[in-house]
Coordinates of C-alpha atoms in Angstrom, one line a residue:
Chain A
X13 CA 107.4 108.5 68.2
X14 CA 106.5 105.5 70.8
X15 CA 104.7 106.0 74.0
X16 CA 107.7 105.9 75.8
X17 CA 109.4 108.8 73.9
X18 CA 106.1 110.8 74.3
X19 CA 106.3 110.4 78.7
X20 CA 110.1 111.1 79.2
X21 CA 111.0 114.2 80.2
X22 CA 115.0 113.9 80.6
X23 CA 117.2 116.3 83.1
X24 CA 120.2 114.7 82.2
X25 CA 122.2 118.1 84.1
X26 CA 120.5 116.6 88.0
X27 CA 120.5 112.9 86.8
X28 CA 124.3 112.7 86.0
X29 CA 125.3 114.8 89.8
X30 CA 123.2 112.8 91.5
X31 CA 124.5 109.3 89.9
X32 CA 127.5 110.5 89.5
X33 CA 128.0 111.0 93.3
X34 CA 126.3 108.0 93.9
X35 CA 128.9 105.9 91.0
X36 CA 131.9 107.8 93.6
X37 CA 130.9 106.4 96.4
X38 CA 130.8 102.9 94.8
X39 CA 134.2 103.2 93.0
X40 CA 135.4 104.2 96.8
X41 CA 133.9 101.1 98.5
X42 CA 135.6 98.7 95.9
X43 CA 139.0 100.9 96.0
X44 CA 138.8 100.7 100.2
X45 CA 138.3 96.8 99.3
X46 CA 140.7 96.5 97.2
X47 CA 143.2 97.2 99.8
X48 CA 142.0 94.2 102.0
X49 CA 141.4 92.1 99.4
X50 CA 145.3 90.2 99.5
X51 CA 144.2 86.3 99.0
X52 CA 141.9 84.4 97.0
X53 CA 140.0 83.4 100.1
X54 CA 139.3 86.9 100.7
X55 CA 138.4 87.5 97.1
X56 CA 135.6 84.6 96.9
X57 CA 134.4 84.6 100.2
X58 CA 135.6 87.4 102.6
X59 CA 137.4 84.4 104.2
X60 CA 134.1 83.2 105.7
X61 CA 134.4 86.4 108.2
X62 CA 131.0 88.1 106.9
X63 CA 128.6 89.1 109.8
X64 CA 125.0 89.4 109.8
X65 CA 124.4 92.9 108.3
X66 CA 126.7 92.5 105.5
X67 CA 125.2 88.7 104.9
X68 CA 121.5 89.4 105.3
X69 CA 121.7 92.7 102.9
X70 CA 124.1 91.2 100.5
X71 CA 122.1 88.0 100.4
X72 CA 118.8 90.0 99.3
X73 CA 120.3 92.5 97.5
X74 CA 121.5 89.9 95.4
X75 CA 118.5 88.0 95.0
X76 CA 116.4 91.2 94.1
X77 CA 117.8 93.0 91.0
X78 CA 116.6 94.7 88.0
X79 CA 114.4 92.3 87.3
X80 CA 112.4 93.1 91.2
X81 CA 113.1 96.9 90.3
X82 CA 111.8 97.0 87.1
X83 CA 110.9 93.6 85.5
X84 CA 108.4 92.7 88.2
X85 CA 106.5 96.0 88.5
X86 CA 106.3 95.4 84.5
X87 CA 104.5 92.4 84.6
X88 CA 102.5 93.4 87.4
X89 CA 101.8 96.7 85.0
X90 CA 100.5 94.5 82.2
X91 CA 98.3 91.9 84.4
X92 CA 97.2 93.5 87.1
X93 CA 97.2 93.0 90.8
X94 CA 97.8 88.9 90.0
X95 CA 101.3 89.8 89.4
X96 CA 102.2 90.5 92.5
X97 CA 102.0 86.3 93.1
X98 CA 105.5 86.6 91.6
X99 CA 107.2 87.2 95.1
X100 CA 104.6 88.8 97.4
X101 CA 103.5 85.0 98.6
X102 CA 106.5 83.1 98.8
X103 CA 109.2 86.0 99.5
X104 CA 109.3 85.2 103.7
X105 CA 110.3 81.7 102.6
X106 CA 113.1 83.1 100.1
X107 CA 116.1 82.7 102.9
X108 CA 115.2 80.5 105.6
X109 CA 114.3 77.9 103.2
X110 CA 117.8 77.5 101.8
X111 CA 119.2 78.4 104.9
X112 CA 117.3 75.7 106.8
X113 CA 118.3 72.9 104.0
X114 CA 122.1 73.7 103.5
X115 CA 123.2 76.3 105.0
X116 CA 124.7 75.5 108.4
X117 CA 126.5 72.5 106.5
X118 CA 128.0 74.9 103.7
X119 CA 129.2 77.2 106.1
X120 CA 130.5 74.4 108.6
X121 CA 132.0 72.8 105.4
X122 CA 133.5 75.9 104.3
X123 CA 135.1 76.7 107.0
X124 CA 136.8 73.1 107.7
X125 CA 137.9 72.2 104.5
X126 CA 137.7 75.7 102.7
X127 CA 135.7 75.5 99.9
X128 CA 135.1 78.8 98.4
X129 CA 132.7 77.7 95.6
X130 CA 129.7 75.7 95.6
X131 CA 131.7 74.0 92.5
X132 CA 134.3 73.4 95.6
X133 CA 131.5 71.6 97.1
X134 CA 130.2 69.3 95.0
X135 CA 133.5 68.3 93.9
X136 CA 134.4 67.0 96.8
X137 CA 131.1 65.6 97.7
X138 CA 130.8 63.3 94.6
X139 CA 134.4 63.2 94.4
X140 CA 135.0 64.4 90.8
X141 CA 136.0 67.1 88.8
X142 CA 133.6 66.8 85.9
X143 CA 130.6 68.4 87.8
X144 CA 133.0 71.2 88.4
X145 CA 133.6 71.6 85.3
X146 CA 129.7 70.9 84.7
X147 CA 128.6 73.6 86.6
X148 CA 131.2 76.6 86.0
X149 CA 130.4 76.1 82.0
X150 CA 126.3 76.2 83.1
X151 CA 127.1 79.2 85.7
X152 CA 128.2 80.9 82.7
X153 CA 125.6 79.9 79.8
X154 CA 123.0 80.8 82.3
X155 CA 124.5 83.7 84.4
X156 CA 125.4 86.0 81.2
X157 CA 121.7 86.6 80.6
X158 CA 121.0 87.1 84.1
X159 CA 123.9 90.0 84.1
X160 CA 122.7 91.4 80.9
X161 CA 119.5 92.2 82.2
X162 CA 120.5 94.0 84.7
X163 CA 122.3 96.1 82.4
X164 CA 119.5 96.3 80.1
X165 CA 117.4 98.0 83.2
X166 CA 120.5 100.5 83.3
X167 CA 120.0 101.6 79.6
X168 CA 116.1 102.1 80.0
X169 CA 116.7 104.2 83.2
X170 CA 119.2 106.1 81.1
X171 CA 116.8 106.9 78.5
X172 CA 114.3 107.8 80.4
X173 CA 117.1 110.4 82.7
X174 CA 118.7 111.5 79.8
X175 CA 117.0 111.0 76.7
X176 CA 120.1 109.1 75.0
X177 CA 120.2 106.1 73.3
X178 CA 120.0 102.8 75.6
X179 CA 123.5 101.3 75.0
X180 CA 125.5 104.3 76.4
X181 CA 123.9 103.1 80.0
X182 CA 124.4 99.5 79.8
X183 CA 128.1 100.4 78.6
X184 CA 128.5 103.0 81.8
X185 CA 127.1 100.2 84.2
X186 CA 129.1 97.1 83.2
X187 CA 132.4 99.1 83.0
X188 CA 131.6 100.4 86.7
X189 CA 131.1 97.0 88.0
X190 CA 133.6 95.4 85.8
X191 CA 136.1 98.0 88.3
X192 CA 135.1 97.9 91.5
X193 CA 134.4 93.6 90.9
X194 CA 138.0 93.4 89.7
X195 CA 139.6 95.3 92.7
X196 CA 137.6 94.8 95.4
X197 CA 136.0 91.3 94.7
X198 CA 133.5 89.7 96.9
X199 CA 134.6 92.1 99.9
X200 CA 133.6 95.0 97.2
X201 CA 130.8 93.4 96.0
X202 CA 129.1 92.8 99.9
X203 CA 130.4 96.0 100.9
X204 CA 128.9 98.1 98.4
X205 CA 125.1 95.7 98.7
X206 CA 125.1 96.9 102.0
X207 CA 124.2 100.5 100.7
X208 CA 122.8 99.4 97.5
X209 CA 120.1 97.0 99.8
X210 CA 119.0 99.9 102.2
X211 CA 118.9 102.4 98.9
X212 CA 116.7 99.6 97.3
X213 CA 114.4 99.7 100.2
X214 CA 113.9 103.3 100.4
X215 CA 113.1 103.3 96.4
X216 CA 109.9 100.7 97.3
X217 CA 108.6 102.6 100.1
X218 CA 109.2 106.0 97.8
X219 CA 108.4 104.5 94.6
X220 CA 105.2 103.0 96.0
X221 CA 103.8 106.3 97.7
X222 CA 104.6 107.8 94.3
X223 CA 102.3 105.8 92.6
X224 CA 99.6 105.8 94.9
X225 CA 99.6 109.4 95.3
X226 CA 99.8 109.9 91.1
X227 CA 97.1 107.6 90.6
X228 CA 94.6 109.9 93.1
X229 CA 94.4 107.3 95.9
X230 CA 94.0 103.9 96.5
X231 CA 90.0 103.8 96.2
X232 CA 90.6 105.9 92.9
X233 CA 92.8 103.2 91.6
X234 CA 90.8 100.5 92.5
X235 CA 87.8 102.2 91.0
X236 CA 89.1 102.7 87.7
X237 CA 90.8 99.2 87.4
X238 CA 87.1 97.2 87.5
X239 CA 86.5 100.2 85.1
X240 CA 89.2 99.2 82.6
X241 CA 89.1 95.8 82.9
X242 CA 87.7 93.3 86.0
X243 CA 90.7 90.9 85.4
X244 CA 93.0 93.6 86.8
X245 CA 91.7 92.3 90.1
X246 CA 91.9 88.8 90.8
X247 CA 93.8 85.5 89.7
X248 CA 94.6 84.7 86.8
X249 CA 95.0 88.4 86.1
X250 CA 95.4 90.0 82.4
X251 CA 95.6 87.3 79.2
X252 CA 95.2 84.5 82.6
X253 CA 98.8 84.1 82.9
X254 CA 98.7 83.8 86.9
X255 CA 96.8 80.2 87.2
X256 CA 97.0 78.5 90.2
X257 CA 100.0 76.5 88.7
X258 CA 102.1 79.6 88.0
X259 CA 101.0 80.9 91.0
X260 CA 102.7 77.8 92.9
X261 CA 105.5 77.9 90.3
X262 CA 106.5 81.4 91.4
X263 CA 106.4 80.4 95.1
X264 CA 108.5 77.6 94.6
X265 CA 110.9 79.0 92.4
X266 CA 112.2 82.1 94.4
X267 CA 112.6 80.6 97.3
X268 CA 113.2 76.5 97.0
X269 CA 115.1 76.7 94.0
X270 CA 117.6 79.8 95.5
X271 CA 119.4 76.7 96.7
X272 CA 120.9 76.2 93.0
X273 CA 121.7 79.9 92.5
X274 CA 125.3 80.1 93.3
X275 CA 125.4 83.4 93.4
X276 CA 123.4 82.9 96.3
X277 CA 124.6 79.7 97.9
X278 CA 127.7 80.8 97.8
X279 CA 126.9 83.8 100.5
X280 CA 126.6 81.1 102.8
X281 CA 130.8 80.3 102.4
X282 CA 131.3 83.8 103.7
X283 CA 129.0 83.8 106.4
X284 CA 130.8 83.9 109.9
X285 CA 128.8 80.8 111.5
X286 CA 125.9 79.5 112.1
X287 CA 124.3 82.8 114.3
X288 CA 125.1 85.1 111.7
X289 CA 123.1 83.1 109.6
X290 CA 119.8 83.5 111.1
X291 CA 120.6 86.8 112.0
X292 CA 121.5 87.8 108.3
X293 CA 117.6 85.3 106.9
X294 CA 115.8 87.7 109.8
X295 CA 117.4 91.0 108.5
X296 CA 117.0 89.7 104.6
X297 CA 113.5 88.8 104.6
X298 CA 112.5 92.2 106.1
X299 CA 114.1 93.9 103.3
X300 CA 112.5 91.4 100.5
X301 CA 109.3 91.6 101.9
X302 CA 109.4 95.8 102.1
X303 CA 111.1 96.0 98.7
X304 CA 109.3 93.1 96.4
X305 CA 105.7 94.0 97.6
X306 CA 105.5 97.8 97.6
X307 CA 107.5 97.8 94.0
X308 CA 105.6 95.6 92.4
X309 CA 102.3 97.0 93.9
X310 CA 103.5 100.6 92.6
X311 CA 103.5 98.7 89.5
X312 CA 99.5 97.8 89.7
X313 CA 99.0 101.8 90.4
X314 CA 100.5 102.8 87.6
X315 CA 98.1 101.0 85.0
X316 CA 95.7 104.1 85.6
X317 CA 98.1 106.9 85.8
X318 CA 100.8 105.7 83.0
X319 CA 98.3 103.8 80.5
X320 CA 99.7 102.9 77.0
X321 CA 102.6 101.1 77.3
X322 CA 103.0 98.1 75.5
X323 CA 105.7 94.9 74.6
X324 CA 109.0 95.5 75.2
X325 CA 108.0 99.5 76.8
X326 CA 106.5 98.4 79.7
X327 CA 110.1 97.6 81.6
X328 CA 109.6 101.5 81.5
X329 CA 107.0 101.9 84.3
X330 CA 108.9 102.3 87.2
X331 CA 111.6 105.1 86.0
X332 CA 108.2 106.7 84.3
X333 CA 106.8 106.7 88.3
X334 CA 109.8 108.6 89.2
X335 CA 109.4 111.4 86.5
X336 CA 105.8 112.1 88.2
X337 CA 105.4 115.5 90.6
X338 CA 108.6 115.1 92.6
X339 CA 111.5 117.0 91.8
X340 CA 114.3 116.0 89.8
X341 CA 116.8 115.9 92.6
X342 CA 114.4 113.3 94.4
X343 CA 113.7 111.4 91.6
X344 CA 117.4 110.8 90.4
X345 CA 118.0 109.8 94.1
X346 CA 115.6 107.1 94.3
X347 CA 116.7 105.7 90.6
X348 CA 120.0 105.2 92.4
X349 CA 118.2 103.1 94.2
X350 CA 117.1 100.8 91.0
X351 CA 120.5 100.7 89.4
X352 CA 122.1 99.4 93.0
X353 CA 119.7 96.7 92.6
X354 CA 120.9 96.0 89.2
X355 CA 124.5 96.5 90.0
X356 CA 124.7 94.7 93.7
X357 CA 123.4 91.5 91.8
X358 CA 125.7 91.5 88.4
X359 CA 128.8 92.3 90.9
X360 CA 128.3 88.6 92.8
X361 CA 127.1 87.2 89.2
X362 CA 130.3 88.6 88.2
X363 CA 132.6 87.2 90.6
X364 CA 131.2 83.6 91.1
X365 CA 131.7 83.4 87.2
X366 CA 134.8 84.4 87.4
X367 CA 135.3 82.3 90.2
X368 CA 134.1 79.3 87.6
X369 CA 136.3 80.3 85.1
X370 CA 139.7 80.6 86.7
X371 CA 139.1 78.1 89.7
X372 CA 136.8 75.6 88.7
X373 CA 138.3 75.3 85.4
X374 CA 141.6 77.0 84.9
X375 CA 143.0 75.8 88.6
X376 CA 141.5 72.2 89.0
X377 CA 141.5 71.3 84.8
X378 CA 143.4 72.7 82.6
X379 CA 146.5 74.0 84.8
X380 CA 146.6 72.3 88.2
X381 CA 150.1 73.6 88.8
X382 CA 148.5 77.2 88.7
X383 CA 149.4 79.4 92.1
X384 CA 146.5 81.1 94.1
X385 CA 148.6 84.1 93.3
X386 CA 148.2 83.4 89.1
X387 CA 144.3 82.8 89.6
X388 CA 144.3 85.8 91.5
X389 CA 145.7 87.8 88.9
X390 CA 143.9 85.5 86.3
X391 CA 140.1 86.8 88.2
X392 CA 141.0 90.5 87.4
X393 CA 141.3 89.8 83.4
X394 CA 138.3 87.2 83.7
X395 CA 136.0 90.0 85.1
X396 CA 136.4 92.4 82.4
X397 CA 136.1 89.7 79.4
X398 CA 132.6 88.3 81.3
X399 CA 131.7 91.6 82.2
X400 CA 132.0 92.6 78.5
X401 CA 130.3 89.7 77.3
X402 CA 127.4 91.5 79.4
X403 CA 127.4 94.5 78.1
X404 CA 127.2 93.0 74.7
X405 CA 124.4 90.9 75.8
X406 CA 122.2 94.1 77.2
X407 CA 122.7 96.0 74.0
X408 CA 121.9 93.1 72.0
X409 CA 118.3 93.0 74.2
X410 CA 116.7 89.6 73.2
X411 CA 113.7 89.8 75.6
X412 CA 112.3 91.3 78.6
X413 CA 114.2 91.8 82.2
X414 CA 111.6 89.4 83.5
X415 CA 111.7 86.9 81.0
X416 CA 115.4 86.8 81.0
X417 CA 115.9 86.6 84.2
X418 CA 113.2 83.6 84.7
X419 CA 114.6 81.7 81.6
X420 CA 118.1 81.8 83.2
X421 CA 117.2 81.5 86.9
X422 CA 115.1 78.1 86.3
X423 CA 118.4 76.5 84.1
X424 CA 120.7 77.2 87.4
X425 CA 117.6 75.9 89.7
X426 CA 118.1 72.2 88.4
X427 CA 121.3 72.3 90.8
X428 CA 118.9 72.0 94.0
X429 CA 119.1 68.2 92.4
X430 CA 122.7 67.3 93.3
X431 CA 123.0 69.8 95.9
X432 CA 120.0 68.2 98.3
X433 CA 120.8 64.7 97.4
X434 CA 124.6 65.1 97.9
X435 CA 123.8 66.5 101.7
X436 CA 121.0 64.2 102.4
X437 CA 121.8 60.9 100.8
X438 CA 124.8 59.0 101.2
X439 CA 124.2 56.9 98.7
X440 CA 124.0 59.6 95.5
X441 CA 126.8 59.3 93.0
X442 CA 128.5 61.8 90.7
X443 CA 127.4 59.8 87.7
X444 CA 123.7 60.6 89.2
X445 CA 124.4 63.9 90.0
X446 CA 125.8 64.6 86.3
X447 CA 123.1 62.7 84.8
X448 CA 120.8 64.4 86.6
X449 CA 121.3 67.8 85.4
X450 CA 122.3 67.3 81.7
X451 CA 118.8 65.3 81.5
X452 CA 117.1 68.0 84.0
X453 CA 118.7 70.9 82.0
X454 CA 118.0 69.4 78.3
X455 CA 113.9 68.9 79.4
X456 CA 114.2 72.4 81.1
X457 CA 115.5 74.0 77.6
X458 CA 113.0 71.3 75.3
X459 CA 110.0 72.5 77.5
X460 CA 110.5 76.2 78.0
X461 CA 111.2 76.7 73.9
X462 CA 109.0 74.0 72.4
X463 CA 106.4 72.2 74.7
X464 CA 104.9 74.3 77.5
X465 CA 102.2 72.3 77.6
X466 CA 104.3 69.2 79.0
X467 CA 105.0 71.8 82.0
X468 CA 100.8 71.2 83.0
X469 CA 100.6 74.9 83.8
X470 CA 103.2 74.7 85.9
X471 CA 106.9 76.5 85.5
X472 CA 109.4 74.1 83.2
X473 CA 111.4 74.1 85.9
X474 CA 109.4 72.3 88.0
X475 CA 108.9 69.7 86.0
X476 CA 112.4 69.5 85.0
X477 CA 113.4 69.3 88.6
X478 CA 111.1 65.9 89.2
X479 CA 112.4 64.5 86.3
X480 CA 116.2 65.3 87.0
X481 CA 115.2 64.0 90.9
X482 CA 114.1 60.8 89.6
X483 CA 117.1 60.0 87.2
X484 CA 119.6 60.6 89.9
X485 CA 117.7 58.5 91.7
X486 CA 117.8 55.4 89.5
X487 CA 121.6 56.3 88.1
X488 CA 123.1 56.5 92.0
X489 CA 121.6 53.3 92.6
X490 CA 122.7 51.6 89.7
X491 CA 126.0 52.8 90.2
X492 CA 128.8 52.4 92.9
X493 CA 129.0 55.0 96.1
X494 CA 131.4 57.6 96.7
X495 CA 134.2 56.5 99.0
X496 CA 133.6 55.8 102.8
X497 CA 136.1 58.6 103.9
X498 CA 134.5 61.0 101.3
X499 CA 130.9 60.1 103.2
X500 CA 132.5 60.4 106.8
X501 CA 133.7 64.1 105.7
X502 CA 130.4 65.2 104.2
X503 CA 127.8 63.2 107.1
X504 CA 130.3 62.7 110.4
X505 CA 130.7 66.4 110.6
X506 CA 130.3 68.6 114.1
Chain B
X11 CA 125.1 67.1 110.4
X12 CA 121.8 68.6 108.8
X13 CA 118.4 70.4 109.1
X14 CA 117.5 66.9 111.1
X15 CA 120.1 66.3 113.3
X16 CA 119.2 69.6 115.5
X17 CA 116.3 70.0 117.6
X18 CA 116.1 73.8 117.2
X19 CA 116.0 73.4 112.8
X20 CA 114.3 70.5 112.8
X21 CA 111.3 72.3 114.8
X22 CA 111.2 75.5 112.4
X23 CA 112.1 73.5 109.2
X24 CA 108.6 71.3 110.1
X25 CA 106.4 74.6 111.1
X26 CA 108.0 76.9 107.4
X27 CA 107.2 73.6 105.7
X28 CA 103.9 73.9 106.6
X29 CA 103.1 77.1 106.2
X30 CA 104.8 76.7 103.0
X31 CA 102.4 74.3 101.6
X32 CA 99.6 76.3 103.3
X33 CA 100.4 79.2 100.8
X34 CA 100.1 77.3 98.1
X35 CA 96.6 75.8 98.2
X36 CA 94.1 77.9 96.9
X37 CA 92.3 79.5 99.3
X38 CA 90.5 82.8 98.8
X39 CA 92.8 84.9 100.6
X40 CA 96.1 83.4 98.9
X41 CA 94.6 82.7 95.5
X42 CA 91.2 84.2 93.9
X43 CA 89.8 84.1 90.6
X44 CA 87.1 86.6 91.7
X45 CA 87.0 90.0 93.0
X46 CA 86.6 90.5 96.2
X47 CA 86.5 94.3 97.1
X48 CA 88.3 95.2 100.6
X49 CA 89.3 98.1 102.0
X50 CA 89.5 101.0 99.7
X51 CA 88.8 98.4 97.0
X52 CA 91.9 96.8 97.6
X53 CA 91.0 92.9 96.0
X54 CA 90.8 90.7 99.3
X55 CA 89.0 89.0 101.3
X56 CA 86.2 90.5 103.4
X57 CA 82.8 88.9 103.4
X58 CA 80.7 86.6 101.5
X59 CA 77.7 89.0 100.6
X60 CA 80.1 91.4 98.8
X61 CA 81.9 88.8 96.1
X62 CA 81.8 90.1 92.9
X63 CA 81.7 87.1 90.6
X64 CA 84.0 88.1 86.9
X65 CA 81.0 87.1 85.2
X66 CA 78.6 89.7 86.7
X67 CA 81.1 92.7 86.1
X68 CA 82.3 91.9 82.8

């Protein structure tokens, strides 16, 4: 018997009401949706109508997922208080940075020329349809491990409630989303992170209290951490993997490098202008910086009063918080509020895939004559074969949440390469921007596998990022400019 | 039509630039490779005469 099986104490009989309900209301949102949701526009991008409640909770609710909920505390659970460089430091930058640097142009561009996509965007922008193409293939390579982790969390938490085998929760939470994401689609999806953001908040502050209070106090805590081990305390942290470079790394990466998350960027399309916007980053960044620092910090707490885990277990630490002196009842409400994080970010992975599939490639390649009408229809069946793929991907388990989600958040992050220079620089070219990201992506993959030490401490993707920077760089410049009418559209707009 | 070409952005894109590179240098109460007991323990900054260096606790 591991360590884990040894600390679970299931009560599947409270755990499936309380979900249950909670799975009802969900199902309701996306059926309510459903009933809205009559044209592709609305199915992408609410037809850019969102407001600033639905925008700033969806936006962080999709950035913060299993991986905040459960992967984070973990790693912070195995090194000690220098995990919590992960977020805590850079988290107030998370939104306003890519809303500074491109979002009042996407939404402005969104709402003249409706793009839906960010695939719509760059398109246009370098004037070609092999970066669509480019990108919807990578959204997919690189978004199917960032929805299997998600489901991953939802097997441990079943385990943990319930005392079944993994699978049968990642197979309940994929065919959940898979229905309300198919009926409802990006109204559904925003809809339903409205509750699943404010649930996620009220799990930090709860989860957090929890694990103070277990662990007898934070002076207790403190006291037995120099005892175990001194490194639990400062930088670099356990086995020294927070340096100063992955410190910076981490900064960098949640918030600069949003901009080539699609999932995210594309919250921007359905924004309602330019007020909403900062609106929504003020409201967003409250709930990161409650959720992302009191979770992981429970995570710190609960090296003295849930010692022993180890590898693969410790993604178990903050379901194991939740099984500690509070009732059942309680507890099974506040891991609602871990599988809404899991489920309000694989819903929008779930739709902008689809969205790559049956637009970026389906409409504009391989059957132009397609109606909006056949791609809507199209989405529906698209959902449920990614959404299996998912699944199959959870079950199959290849890693950590954290190290999943890192690994396949850096490959997306090479993006902010085309996407900056296309807004900022007339001169960048589609061969530069392709270039760019096959040669940024390849190092990315080369480094991260084979040669860390190339990354000088640093994350790969940072690294990658220069490198793909510089070589669109030299390619734009070696070959000829977009079109002057193209460059009017993209730089003469107000 | 960009972060530059608005007075309002252009202001609070410089000052969140800044304090964006501000985080990332290491000073002692951003990044520490010591500990430095606080309140209730709590590893932050306080004052000089209480550092803990690694190498004396381990």
């Amino acid at each position: 018997m591991d360590a884990v099986s040894k600390l679970i104490s299931p009560v599947p009989g409270v755990f499936f009401t309380v979900l249950g309900g909670y799975f009802v209301i969900m199902a309701w949102i996306g059926y309510v949706a459903s009933k809205k949701t009559t044209t592709l526009g609305e199915f992408f991008v609410m037809n850019g109508k969102a407001g600033a409640v639905v925008s700033g909770l969806a936006y962080f609710a999709t950035q913060y997922s299993m991986s905040t909920f459960m992967g984070c505390p973990a790693t912070c659970y195995k090194v000690g208080y220098a995990g919590l460089t992960i977020s805590v430091p850079g988290l107030v930058f998370s939104m306003i940075i890519p809303a500074l640097l491109i979002g009042r142009k996407l939404i402005r561009l969104g709402h003249r020329y409706g793009f839906l996509t960010m695939a719509d965007y760059l398109a246009d922008r370098y004037e070609s349809d092999g970066i669509r193409s480019l990108l919807a293939v990578m959204m997919v390579v690189f978004m199917i491990p960032l929805m299997g982790a998600q489901t991953i969390g939802a097997g441990i938490i079943w385990r943990t409630f319930t005392g079944q085998p993994e699978w049968v929760g990642i197979v309940l939470m994929g065919v959940i989303v898979i229905i309300y994401c198919m009926s409802g689609g990006i109204r559904g999806a925003m809809l339903t992170d409205v509750i699943q953001g404010s649930l996620m908040v009220l799990t930090a502050i709860l989860t957090f209290i929890i694990s103070v209070r277990i662990g007898g106090g934070f002076e207790a805590i403190n006291r037995k951490l120099l005892e175990m081990n001194p490194a639990y305390l400062s930088h670099p942290g356990i086995g020294g993997v927070y340096g100063w470079g992955n410190y910076v790394s981490m900064i960098v990466m949640w918030s600069f490098f949003s901009i080539g998350q699609p999932s995210l960027s594309t919250k921007f399309f359905a924004m309602k202008d330019y007020k909403v916007m900062f609106k929504a980053v003020i409201l967003g960044t409250i709930g990161m910086w409650l959720a992302a620092t009191l979770i992981e910090w429970a995570g710190v707490n609960a090296i003295v009063s849930i010692p022993g885990l180890e590898g693969k277990q410790i993604d178990f630490v903050v379901p194991l918080i939740l099984q500690q002196q509070i009732s059942p009842v309680f507890s099974a409400l506040l891991i609602a509020g871990i599988v809404a994080a899991g489920m309000s970010t694989i819903d929008s992975l779930l739709i902008v895939s689809t969205g790559a599939i049956t637009r970026d490639i389906y409409q504009k390649i391989v059957n132009k004559n397609a109606s909006d009408a056949d791609i809507f229809r199209l989405s529906r069946y698209v959902t449920i074969v990614i959404g299996i793929v998912a699944i199959v991907f959870g079950i199959s388990r290849p890693g950590t949440i954290f190290k999943l989600v890192l690994f396949a958040f850096g490959g997306l992050g090479i993006w902010a390469a085309p996407i900056l220079m296309g807004m900022y620089w007339k001169r960048a070219t589609k061969q530069g921007a392709i270039a760019s990201v096959v040669v940024g992506v390849a190092v990315y993959i080369v480094i991260s596998m084979h040669f860390k030490s190339w990354a000088l401490g640093f994350n790969p993707l940072l690294v990658s990022w220069c490198i793909a920077m510089l070589v669109h760089y030299v390619v734009s410049l070696a070959t000829s400019p977009n079109s002057e009418s193209t460059i009017r559209r993209h730089f003469e707009l107000e | 039509m960009d972060v530059f070409s608005n007075a309002f952005e252009k202001k609070w894109f410089w000052v969140f630039t800044v304090l964006f590179v501000v985080i990332m240098i290491p000073l002692p109460f951003f990044y520490v490779e010591r500990y430095i007991p606080s309140l209730w323990g709590l590893p932050l900054l306080s004052s000089a005469g209480r550092v803990i260096r690694l190498s004396r606790c381990s």
